Amino acid sequence: MRCSVLVSLALVAAMAAEATADDVPTAATRSLLRELADGRRSFESLIDEDRGLVVIDHAGGEADRPDVERRLCTPADRKGQLVRLQRAIPSYLTPDDEGVVHARCRNRPGPPTCVLEGFMEFVPTVTLTFAVDPVRGLRLREVMAVDHLGVAEDVQRSEKRRIRRARARLAATTCTATRP
């Protein structure tokens, strides 16, 4: 009897471990965004500790905040950014008056991405860029926020050049290089 209880417990533990492994997201989807927004999945569970999270925020808006171009290596560094993102996602997932949802995800071509499209002035377009790890599934690599609505085309072109330079500069860094 005792042996069958132990076998049963071992089977339950194995099934739970398998369910956890199966729960790893493998595609960028609106469903994943909903899980992140309502806290069923943590952003931290998607971030590779050695790479950290690249944040490019050029969406100062009315607050006229300074631009941010950083690699955030620790959970403490990322916390404020991820809390703001978690709070913002539902507004992009909720249909507007015309029934349009301003969140879309794609997995090909290129890296998986979810774009939260700015739908009014001072609401930035936020792009989440992922990489696919064969074992751990999606890894969140970059969050980029940019204001485009009401911005002149020449300013947008200049902004895109600045972002390309920031991406190139940050791609050359890792979090492991900054650890003792």
Coordinates of C-alpha atoms in Angstrom, one line a residue:
M1 CA 0.0 0.0 0.0
R2 CA 2.7 2.4 1.0
C3 CA 4.6 1.7 -2.3
S4 CA 1.5 2.5 -4.4
V5 CA 1.1 5.8 -2.6
L6 CA 4.7 6.7 -3.3
V7 CA 4.3 5.6 -6.9
S8 CA 1.1 7.8 -7.2
L9 CA 2.9 10.8 -5.7
A10 CA 5.8 10.3 -8.1
L11 CA 3.4 10.2 -11.0
V12 CA 1.6 13.3 -9.9
A13 CA 5.0 15.1 -9.5
A14 CA 6.0 14.0 -13.0
M15 CA 2.7 15.2 -14.5
A16 CA 3.1 18.5 -12.8
A17 CA 6.7 18.9 -14.1
E18 CA 5.5 18.0 -17.6
A19 CA 2.6 20.5 -17.4
T20 CA 5.1 23.2 -16.4
A21 CA 7.4 22.4 -19.3
D22 CA 4.4 22.4 -21.6
D23 CA 3.4 25.8 -20.3
V24 CA 6.4 27.5 -21.8
P25 CA 5.2 29.9 -24.4
T26 CA 6.6 29.2 -27.9
A27 CA 4.8 31.9 -29.9
A28 CA 4.0 35.6 -29.5
T29 CA 0.3 35.9 -29.2
R30 CA -2.4 38.2 -27.8
S31 CA -3.2 35.4 -25.4
L32 CA 0.4 35.7 -24.0
L33 CA -0.1 39.5 -23.7
R34 CA -3.3 38.8 -21.7
E35 CA -1.5 36.4 -19.4
L36 CA 1.2 39.1 -18.8
A37 CA -1.3 41.8 -18.3
D38 CA -3.4 40.0 -15.7
G39 CA -0.4 38.5 -13.9
R40 CA -0.9 34.8 -14.8
R41 CA 2.5 34.9 -16.3
S42 CA 5.4 37.1 -15.1
F43 CA 7.6 39.1 -17.4
E44 CA 10.6 38.0 -15.4
S45 CA 9.8 34.3 -16.4
L46 CA 10.5 35.4 -20.0
I47 CA 13.8 37.3 -19.5
D48 CA 17.1 35.6 -19.9
E49 CA 19.2 36.5 -16.8
D50 CA 22.5 36.7 -18.8
R51 CA 21.0 39.0 -21.5
G52 CA 18.7 41.1 -19.4
L53 CA 16.1 43.3 -21.2
V54 CA 16.9 46.1 -23.6
V55 CA 14.6 49.1 -23.1
I56 CA 14.4 51.8 -25.7
D57 CA 11.9 54.4 -24.7
H58 CA 11.6 57.5 -26.9
A59 CA 8.0 58.2 -25.9
G60 CA 8.3 61.2 -23.7
G61 CA 4.8 62.4 -24.6
E62 CA 3.3 65.3 -22.6
A63 CA 5.7 64.6 -19.7
D64 CA 8.6 65.4 -21.9
R65 CA 10.6 62.6 -20.3
P66 CA 14.2 62.0 -21.4
D67 CA 14.8 59.1 -23.8
V68 CA 15.9 55.8 -22.3
E69 CA 18.3 53.4 -24.0
R70 CA 19.5 50.8 -21.6
R71 CA 20.1 47.1 -20.9
L72 CA 18.4 46.3 -17.6
C73 CA 20.2 43.4 -16.0
T74 CA 18.5 42.8 -12.6
P75 CA 14.9 42.3 -11.7
A76 CA 15.1 45.5 -9.5
D77 CA 16.3 47.5 -12.6
R78 CA 13.4 46.2 -14.7
K79 CA 10.6 46.3 -12.1
G80 CA 9.3 49.9 -12.8
Q81 CA 9.4 49.4 -16.6
L82 CA 7.6 46.1 -16.4
V83 CA 5.0 47.3 -14.0
R84 CA 4.2 50.3 -16.4
L85 CA 4.0 47.9 -19.3
Q86 CA 1.8 45.4 -17.4
R87 CA -0.6 48.3 -16.6
A88 CA -0.6 49.6 -20.2
I89 CA -1.3 46.3 -22.1
P90 CA -5.0 46.1 -21.3
S91 CA -5.7 49.4 -23.0
Y92 CA -4.2 48.1 -26.2
L93 CA -6.1 44.8 -26.0
T94 CA -9.5 46.4 -25.3
P95 CA -11.4 47.1 -28.5
D96 CA -11.9 50.8 -29.2
D97 CA -15.2 52.4 -30.2
E98 CA -14.9 51.0 -33.7
G99 CA -14.1 47.5 -32.4
V100 CA -10.4 47.7 -33.3
V101 CA -7.9 46.0 -31.0
H102 CA -4.6 47.8 -31.1
A103 CA -2.4 44.8 -30.3
R104 CA -1.0 42.4 -32.9
C105 CA 1.6 39.7 -32.7
R106 CA 3.5 37.8 -35.4
N107 CA 6.1 35.0 -35.3
R108 CA 7.4 35.2 -38.9
P109 CA 9.3 36.6 -40.7
G110 CA 12.1 37.6 -38.3
P111 CA 11.9 37.4 -34.5
P112 CA 8.5 37.0 -32.8
T113 CA 7.1 40.4 -31.9
C114 CA 4.0 41.9 -30.4
V115 CA 3.2 45.5 -31.4
L116 CA 0.9 47.6 -29.2
E117 CA -0.1 50.3 -31.7
G118 CA -0.5 53.8 -30.4
F119 CA -4.1 54.8 -30.9
M120 CA -4.1 58.4 -29.9
E121 CA -1.7 61.3 -29.3
F122 CA 0.7 60.6 -26.3
V123 CA -0.1 56.9 -26.4
P124 CA 3.1 55.3 -27.7
T125 CA 3.6 52.4 -30.0
V126 CA 5.2 49.7 -27.9
T127 CA 7.0 46.8 -29.5
L128 CA 8.0 43.6 -27.6
T129 CA 10.7 41.6 -29.4
F130 CA 11.3 38.0 -28.4
A131 CA 13.8 35.3 -29.3
V132 CA 12.9 31.6 -29.3
D133 CA 15.0 29.3 -27.0
P134 CA 14.5 25.6 -28.0
V135 CA 14.3 24.6 -24.3
R136 CA 12.8 27.6 -22.5
G137 CA 10.5 28.9 -25.2
L138 CA 10.1 32.7 -25.8
R139 CA 12.6 35.0 -24.2
L140 CA 11.7 38.7 -24.1
R141 CA 14.7 40.6 -25.5
E142 CA 13.5 44.2 -26.1
V143 CA 10.8 46.6 -25.2
M144 CA 10.7 49.7 -27.4
A145 CA 8.2 52.6 -27.0
V146 CA 8.0 55.4 -29.6
D147 CA 5.5 58.2 -30.2
H148 CA 4.6 58.4 -33.9
L149 CA 1.1 60.0 -34.0
G150 CA 1.3 63.6 -34.9
V151 CA 5.0 63.5 -35.4
A152 CA 6.4 64.8 -38.7
E153 CA 8.0 62.3 -41.1
D154 CA 11.4 63.8 -41.0
V155 CA 11.4 63.6 -37.2
Q156 CA 10.3 60.0 -37.5
R157 CA 13.2 59.2 -39.9
S158 CA 15.6 60.8 -37.5
E159 CA 14.1 58.8 -34.6
K160 CA 14.5 55.6 -36.5
R161 CA 18.2 56.3 -37.1
R162 CA 18.7 57.0 -33.4
I163 CA 17.0 53.8 -32.5
R164 CA 19.1 51.7 -35.0
R165 CA 22.3 53.2 -33.4
A166 CA 21.0 52.5 -29.9
R167 CA 20.1 48.9 -30.8
A168 CA 23.6 48.3 -32.3
R169 CA 25.3 49.8 -29.3
L170 CA 23.2 47.7 -26.9
A171 CA 23.5 44.5 -28.9
A172 CA 27.2 44.6 -28.1
T173 CA 26.6 44.4 -24.4
T174 CA 25.5 41.6 -22.1
C175 CA 24.6 41.4 -18.4
T176 CA 27.3 38.8 -17.7
A177 CA 30.0 41.3 -18.7
T178 CA 28.8 43.7 -16.0
R179 CA 28.8 41.1 -13.2
P180 CA 31.8 40.6 -10.8

